[in-house]
Coordinates of C-alpha atoms in Angstrom, one line a residue:
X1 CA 0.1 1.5 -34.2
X2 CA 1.7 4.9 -33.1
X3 CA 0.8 4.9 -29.7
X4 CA 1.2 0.9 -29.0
X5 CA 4.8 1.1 -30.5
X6 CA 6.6 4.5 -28.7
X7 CA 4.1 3.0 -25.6
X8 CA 5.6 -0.2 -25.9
X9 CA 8.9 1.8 -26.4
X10 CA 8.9 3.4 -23.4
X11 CA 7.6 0.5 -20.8
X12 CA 10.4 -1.3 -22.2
X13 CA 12.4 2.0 -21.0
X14 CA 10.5 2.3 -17.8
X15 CA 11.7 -1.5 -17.1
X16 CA 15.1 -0.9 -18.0
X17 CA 15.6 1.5 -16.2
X18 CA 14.6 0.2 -13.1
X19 CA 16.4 -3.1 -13.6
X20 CA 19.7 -0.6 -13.5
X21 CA 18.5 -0.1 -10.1
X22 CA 17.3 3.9 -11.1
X23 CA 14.8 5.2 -8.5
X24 CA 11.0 4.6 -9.7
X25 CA 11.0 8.2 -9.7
X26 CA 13.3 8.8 -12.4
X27 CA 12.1 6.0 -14.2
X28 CA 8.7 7.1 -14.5
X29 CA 9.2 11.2 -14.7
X30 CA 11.6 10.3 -17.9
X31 CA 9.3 7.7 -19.6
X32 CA 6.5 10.0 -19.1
X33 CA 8.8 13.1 -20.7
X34 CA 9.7 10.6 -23.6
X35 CA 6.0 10.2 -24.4
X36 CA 5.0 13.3 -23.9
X37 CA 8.0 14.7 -25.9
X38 CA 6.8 12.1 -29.2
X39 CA 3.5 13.0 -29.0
X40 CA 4.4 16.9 -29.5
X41 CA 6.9 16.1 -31.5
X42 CA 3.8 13.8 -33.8
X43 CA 1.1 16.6 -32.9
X44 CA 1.7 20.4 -31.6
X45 CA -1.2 20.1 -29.4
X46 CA -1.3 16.8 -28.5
X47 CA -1.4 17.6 -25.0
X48 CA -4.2 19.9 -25.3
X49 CA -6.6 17.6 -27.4
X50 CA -6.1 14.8 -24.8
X51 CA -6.8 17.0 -22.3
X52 CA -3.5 16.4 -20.6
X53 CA -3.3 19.9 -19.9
X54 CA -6.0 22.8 -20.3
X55 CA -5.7 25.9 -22.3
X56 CA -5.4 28.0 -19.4
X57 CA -2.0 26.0 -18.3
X58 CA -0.8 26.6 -22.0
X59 CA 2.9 28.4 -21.6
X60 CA 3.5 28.6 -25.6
X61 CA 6.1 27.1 -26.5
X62 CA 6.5 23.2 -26.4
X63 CA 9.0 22.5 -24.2
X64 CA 8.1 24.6 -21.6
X65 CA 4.6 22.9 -21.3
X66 CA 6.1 19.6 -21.5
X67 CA 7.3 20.6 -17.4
X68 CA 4.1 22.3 -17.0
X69 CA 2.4 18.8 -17.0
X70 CA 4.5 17.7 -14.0
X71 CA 3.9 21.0 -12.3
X72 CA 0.0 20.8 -12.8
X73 CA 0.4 17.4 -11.6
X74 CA 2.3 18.7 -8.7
X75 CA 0.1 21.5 -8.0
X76 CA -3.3 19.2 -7.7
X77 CA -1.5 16.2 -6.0
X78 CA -0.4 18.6 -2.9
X79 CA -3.4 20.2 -2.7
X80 CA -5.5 17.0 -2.4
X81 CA -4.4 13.5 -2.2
X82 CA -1.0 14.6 -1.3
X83 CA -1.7 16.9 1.6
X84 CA -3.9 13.8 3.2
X85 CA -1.2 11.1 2.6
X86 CA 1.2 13.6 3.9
X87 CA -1.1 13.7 7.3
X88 CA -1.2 10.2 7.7
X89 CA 2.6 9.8 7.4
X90 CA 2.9 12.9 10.0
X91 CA 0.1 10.7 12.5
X92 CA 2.1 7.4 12.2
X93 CA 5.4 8.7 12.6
X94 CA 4.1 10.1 16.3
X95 CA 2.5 7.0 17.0
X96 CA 5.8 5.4 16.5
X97 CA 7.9 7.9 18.3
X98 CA 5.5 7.8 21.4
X99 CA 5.4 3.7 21.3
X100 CA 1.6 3.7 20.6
X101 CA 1.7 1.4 17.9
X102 CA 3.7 -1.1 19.8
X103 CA 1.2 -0.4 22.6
X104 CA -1.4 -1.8 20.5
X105 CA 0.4 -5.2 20.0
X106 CA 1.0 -5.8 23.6
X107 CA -3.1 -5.9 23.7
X108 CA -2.8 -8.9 21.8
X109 CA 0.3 -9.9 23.3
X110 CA -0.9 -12.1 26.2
X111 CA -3.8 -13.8 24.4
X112 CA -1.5 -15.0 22.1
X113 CA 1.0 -16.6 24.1
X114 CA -1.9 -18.6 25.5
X115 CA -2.3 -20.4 22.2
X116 CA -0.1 -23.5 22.5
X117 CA -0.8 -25.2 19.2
X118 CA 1.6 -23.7 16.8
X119 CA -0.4 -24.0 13.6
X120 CA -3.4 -22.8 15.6
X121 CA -1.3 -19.6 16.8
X122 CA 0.3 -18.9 13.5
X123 CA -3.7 -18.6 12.2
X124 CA -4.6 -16.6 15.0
X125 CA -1.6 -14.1 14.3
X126 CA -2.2 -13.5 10.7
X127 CA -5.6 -12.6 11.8
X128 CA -4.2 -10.1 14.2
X129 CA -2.1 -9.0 12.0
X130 CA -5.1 -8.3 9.2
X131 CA -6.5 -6.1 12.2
X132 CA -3.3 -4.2 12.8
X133 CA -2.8 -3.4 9.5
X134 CA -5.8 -1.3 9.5
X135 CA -4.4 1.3 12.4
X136 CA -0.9 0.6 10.7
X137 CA -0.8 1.2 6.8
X138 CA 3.1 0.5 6.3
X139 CA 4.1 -2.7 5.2
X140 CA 7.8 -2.1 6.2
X141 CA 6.9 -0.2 9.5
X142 CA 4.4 -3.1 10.4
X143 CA 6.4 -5.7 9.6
X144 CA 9.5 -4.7 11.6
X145 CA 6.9 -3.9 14.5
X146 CA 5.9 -7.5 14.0
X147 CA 9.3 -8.9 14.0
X148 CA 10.1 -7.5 18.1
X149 CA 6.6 -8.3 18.9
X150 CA 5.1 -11.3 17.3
X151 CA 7.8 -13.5 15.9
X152 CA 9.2 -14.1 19.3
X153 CA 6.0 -15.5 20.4
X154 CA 5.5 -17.2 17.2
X155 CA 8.7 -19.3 17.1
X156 CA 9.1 -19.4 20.7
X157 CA 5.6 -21.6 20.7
X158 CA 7.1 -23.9 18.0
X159 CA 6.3 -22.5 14.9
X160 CA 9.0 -22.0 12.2
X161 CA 10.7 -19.4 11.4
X162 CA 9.9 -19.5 7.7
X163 CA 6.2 -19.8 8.6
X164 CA 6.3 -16.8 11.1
X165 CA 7.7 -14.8 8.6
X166 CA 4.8 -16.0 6.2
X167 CA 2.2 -14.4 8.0
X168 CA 4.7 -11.2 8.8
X169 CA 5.7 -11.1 5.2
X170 CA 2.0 -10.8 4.1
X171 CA 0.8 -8.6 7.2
X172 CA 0.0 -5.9 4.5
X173 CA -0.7 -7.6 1.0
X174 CA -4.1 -6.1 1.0
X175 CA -4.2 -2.4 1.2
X176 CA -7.4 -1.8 3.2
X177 CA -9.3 0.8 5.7
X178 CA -9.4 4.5 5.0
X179 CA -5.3 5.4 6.3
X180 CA -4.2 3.3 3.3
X181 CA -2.2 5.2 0.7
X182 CA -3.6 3.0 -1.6
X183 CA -7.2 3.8 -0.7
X184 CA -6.9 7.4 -0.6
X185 CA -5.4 7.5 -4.1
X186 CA -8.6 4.8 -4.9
X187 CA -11.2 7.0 -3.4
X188 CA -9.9 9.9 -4.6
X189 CA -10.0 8.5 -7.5
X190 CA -13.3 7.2 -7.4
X191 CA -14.7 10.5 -6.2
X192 CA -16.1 9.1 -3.2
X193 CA -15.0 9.6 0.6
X194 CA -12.7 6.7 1.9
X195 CA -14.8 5.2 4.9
X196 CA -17.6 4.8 2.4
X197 CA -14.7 3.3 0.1
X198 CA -13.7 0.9 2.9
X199 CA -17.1 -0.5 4.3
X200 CA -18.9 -1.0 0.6
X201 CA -16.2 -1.5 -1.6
X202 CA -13.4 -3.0 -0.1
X203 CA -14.6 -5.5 2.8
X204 CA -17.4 -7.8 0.7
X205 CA -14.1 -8.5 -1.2
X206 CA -10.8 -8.3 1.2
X207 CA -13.5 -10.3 3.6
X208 CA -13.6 -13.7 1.4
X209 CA -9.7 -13.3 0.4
X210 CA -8.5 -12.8 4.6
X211 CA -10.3 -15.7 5.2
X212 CA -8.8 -18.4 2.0
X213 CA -5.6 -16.9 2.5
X214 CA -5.9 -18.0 6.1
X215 CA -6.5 -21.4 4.9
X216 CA -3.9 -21.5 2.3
X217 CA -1.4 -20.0 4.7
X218 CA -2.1 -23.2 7.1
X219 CA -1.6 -25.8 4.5
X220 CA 1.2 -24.1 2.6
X221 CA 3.2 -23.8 6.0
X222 CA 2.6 -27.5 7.3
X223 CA 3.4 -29.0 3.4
X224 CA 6.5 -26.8 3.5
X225 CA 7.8 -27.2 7.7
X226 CA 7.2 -30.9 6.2
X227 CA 9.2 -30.9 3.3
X228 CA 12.3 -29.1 5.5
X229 CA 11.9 -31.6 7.9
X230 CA 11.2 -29.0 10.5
X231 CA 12.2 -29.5 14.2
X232 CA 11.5 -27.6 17.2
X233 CA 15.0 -26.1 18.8
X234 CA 14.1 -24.2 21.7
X235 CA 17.8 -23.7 22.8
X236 CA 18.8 -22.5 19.5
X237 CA 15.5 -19.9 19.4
X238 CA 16.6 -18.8 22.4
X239 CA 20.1 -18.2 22.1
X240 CA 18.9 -16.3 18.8
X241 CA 16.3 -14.1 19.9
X242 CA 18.4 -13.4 23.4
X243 CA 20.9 -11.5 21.0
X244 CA 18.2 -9.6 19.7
X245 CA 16.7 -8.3 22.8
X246 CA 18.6 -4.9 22.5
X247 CA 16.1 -3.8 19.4
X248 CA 12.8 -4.2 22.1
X249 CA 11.3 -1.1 22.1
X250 CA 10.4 0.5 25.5
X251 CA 7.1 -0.4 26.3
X252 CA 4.8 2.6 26.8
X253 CA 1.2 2.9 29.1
X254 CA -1.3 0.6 27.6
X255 CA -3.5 3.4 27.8
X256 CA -1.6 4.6 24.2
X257 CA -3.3 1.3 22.5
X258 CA -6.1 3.6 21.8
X259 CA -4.0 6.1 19.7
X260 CA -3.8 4.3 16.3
X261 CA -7.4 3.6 16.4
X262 CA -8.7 7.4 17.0
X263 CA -8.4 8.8 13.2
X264 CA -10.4 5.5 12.4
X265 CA -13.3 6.1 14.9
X266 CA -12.9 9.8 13.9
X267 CA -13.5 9.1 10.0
X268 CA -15.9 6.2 10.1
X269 CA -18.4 7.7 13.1
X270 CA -18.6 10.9 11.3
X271 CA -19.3 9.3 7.9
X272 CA -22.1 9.0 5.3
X273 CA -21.6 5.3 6.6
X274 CA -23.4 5.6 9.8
X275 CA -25.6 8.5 8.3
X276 CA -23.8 11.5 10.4
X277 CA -24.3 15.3 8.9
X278 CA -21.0 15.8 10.8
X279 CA -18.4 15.9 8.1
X280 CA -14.9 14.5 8.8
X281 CA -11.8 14.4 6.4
X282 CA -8.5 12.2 7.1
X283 CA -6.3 15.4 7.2
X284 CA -8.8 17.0 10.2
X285 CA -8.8 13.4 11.9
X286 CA -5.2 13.0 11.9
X287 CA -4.5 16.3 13.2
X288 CA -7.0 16.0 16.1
X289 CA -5.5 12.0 17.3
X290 CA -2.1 13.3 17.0
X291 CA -3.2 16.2 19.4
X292 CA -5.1 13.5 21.4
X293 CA -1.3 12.1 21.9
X294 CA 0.2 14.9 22.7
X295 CA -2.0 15.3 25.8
X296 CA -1.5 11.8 26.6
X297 CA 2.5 12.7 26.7
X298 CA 2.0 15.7 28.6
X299 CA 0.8 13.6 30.8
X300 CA 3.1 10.8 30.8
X301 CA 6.1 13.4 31.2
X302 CA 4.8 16.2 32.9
X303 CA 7.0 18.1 30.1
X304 CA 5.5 21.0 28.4
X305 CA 7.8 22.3 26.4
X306 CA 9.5 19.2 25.5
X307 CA 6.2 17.6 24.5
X308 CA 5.0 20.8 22.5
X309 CA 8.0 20.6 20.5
X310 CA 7.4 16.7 19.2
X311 CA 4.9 18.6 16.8
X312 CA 8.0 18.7 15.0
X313 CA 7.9 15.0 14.7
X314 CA 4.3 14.9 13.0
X315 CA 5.8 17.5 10.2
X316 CA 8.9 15.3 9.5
X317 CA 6.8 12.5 9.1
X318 CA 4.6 14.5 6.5
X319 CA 8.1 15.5 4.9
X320 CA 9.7 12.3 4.8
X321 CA 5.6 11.4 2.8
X322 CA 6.6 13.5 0.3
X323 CA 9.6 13.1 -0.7
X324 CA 8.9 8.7 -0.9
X325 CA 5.3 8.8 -2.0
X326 CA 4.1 12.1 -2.8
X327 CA 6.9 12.7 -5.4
X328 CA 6.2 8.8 -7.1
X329 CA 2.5 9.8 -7.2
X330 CA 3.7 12.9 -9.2
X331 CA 6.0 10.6 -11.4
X332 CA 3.7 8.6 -12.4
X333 CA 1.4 11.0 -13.4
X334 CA 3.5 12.4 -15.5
X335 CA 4.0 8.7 -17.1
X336 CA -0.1 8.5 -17.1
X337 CA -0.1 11.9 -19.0
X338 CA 2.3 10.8 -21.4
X339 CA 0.5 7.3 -22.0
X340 CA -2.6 9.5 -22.6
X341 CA -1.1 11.9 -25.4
X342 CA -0.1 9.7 -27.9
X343 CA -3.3 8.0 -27.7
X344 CA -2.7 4.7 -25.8
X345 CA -5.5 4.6 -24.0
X346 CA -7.4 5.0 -26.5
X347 CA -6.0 2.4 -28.8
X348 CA -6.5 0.1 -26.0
X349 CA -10.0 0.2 -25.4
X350 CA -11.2 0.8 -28.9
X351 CA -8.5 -3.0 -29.4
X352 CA -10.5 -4.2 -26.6
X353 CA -14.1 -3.1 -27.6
X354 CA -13.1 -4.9 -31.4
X355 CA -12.4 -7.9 -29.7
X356 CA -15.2 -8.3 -28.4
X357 CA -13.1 -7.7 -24.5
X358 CA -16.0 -6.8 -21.2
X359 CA -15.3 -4.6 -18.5
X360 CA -14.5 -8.2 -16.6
X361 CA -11.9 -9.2 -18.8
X362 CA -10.2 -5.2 -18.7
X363 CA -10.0 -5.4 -15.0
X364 CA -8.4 -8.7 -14.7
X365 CA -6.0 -7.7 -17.4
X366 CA -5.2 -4.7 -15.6
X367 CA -4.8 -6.2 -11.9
X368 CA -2.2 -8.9 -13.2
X369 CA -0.4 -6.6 -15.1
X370 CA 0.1 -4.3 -12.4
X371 CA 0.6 -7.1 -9.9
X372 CA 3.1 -8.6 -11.9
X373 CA 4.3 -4.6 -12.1
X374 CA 4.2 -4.5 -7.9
X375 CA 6.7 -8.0 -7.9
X376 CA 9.0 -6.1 -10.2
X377 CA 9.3 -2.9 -8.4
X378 CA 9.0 -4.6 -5.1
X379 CA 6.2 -1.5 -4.3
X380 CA 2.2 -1.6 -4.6
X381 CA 2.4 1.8 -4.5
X382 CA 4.5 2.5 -7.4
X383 CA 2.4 0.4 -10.0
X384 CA -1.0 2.0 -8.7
X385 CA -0.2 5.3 -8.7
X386 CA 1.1 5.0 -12.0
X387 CA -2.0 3.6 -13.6
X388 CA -4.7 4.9 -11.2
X389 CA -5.4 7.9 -13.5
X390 CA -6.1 6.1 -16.2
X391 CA -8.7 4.3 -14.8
X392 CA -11.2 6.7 -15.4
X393 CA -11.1 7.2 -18.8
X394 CA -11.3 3.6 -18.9
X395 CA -14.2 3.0 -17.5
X396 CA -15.9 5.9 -19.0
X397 CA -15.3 4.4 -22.4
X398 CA -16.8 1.3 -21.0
X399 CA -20.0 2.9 -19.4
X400 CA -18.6 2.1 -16.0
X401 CA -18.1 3.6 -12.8
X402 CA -14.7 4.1 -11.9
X403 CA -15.4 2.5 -8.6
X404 CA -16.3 -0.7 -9.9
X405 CA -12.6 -0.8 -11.7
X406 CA -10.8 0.7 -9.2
X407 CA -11.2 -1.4 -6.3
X408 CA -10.4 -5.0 -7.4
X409 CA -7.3 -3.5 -9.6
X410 CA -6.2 -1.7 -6.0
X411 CA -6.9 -5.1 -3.8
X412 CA -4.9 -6.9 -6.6
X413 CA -2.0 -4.4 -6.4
X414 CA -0.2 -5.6 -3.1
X415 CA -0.5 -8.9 -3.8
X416 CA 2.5 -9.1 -6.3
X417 CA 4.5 -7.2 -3.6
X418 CA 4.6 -9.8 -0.8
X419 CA 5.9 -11.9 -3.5
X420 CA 8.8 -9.9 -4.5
X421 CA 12.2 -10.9 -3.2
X422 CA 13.3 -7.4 -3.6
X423 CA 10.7 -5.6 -1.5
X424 CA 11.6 -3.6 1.5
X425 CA 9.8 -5.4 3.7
X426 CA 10.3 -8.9 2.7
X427 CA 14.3 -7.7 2.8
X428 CA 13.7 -6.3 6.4
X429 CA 12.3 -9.3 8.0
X430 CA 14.3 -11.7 6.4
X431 CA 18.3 -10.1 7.1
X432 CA 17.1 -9.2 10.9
X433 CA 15.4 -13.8 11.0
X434 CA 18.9 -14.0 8.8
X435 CA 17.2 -16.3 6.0
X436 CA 17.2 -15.7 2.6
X437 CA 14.5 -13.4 1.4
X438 CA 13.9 -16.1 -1.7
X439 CA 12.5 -18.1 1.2
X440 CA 10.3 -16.2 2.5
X441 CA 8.6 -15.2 -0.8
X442 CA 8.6 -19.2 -1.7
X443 CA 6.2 -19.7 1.2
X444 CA 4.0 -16.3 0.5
X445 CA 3.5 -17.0 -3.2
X446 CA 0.7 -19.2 -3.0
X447 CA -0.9 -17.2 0.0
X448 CA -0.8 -14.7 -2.7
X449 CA -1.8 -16.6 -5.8
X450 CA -5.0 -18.0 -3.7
X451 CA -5.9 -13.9 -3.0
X452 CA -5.6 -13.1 -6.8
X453 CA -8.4 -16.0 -7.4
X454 CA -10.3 -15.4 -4.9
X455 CA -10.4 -11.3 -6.1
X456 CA -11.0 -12.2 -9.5
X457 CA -13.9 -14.5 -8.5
X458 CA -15.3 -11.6 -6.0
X459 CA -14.8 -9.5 -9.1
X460 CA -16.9 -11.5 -11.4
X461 CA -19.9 -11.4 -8.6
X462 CA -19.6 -8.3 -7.8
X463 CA -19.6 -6.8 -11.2

């Protein structure tokens, strides 16, 4: 009863927290302090026994090693996950400073505007968008890229606005393919590479829930245009999206379409996937397609110097990484650490083993409450990374491997997000269409509900 009540204790802090609008940071390094702090306080070497922390990291004396935790945490996370999220960010923030990911939109740019049905089209897009996603693992930065790209085309053709916005509110509710945050922190978790991550574990799975969400994204947006008596207003649409021509972004060589997709080429061809002895890591594929672009600007500008010097973009990018994700993945190991000393974990599974609970039921527990978690925060990446080190403990206790947890608790994550008014990207896409963001998560909410089934169902066979 310890554990469940200063656990419960301090979730209820962790929630409180962030309904005072404190930074999920903050939030999670001081809930995780708090429990770390009551099981010293319960048992001197609490810490130790739970294996929070080694004897080897042991400073003597209490409060000291309370920090210690967060700078073991620290330590690890930057020398592993950390350094190849950080790459990834540093690679997609040149690929948006060169124009390459927009360059990769205006491949599908033509095809689309072919497509004169608009309930036909707005299917087409959220398939295109599913693709993107892979080359573009931001659901802000994709869905703003969507929003001078795609939405024009989209309500142009006759579809609404609130439906365009469905399929560009959702462009990322499944965290998928080896540049995913998400993923790394999965794999990594896991203790497997990420490509093999991505082609066994993720796509029998994210496969069956692209395609029902596809359906329920057609039916939800017809019932609903339906029920707001939607009519086509092309002068209006105009007039609207003329005033917004100013945010087009200059259109670079199509030649730069091929940029985003080089670290994926790179870190599935030289996989255990296709059977190469070749080893390739994200950080080492990264590096290499963000030289690739360089080239391709010396080119372009004939500029040496002023090209060489946009290196500096790639490490501001891997900067800006740290300070948003890196840091939270920190945070919440901290709060992970503090869940583990007092025993929580513990007390769960041996609550869940006397109740007669399998691994199924665990892992659909797990995925709601952390989806649930993701609508509240308005960020997947928050209520993974907080819970991912758990995981393994978890399934060890339930002579598991950690993979077959892990991966429908980190497809469920990002569902609850695209349902959260208060997300960043739902708030984007919503101020610059100037609709409420309430109605855009009214029409992704079943979408989403309809992916949670179909994971749990892929879950159950898969098991």
């Amino acid at each position: 009863m310890f554990s469940i009540l200063f656990s419960l204790i301090a979730i209820v802090l962790l929630v409180f927290m962030l309904m005072k609008k404190i930074n999920a940071h903050m939030a999670l390094l001081l809930s995780g302090l708090f429990l770390l702090l009551v099981s010293t306080i319960y048992d001197s070497n609490a810490i130790f026994t739970s294996k929070v922390l080694s004897d080897k990291n042991d400073l003597h004396f209490w409060l000291f090693n309370l920090f210690e935790v967060f700078n073991k945490n620290l330590s690890s996370t930057l020398s592993g996950l950390g350094l190849t999220l950080m790459c990834i960010a540093g690679f997609s923030a040149y690929m948006e400073h060169v124009g390459a990911s927009y360059a990769l939109f205006k491949v599908f740019e033509k095809p689309l505007s072919m497509v004169k049905s608009p309930y036909m089209l707005l299917i087409i897009s959220y398939f295109v968008t599913q693709f993107l996603v892979i080359f573009i693992p931001s659901h802000a930065g994709l869905g703003l890229l969507l929003m001078v790209t795609m939405y024009p085309i989209l309500v142009r053709t006759g579809v609404s606005k609130l439906s365009a916005l469905t399929v560009i509110g959702t462009c990322q509710y499944i965290d998928h393919g080896p540049g995913s945050g998400n993923v790394i922190m999965a794999s990594n978790t896991a203790g497997i590479d990420p490509a093999t991550y991505f082609v066994h574990h993720q796509l029998p799975t994210t496969i069956p829930i692209i395609i029902a969400v596809a359906i329920a994204i057609y039916f939800t947006s017809k019932y609903f245009d339906k029920k707001d008596n939607f009519s086509f207003d092309k002068e209006s649409i105009e007039n609207e999206l003329t005033t917004n021509d100013d945010n087009k972004a200059k259109i670079p060589p199509k030649i730069y379409a091929i940029l985003p997709i080089i670290p994926l080429i790179l870190i599935l061809g030289f996989s255990k996937v296709v059977g190469s002895h070749i080893k390739m890591n994200v950080p080492v594929a990264m590096m290499i397609s963000t030289f690739t672009a360089i080239i391709f600007e010396m080119i372009r500008y004939k500029s040496l110097v002023q090209t060489l010097n946009s290196i500096m973009i790639f490490f501001k990018g891997m900067g800006h990484l740290f300070v948003i994700t890196v840091s939270l993945i920190v945070c919440g190991q901290v709060f992970a650490a503090g869940l583990l000393s007092v025993g929580f974990v513990s007390t769960l599974i041996d609550f869940a083993k006397g109740a007669g609970f399998e691994v199924f039921a665990i892992i659909i527990f797990v995925s709601v409450l952390l989806s649930v978690s993701a609508f509240l925060m308005g960020s997947g990446n928050a209520a993974f990374f907080s819970f991912a080190p758990l995981i393994p403990n978890i399934a060890k206790h339930f002579n598991v491997e950690t993979i077959t947890m892990i991966a429908p608790i980190q497809i469920m994550t990002g569902f609850g997000r695209c349902a959260s008014p208060i997300a960043p990207a739902i708030l984007a896409i919503a101020g610059i269409a100037k609709v409420s963001p309430f109605a855009v998560v009214k029409r992704t909410a079943i979408p989403m509900i309809v992916a949670g089934i179909v994971n749990i169902i892929c879950t159950y066979i898969y098991i």
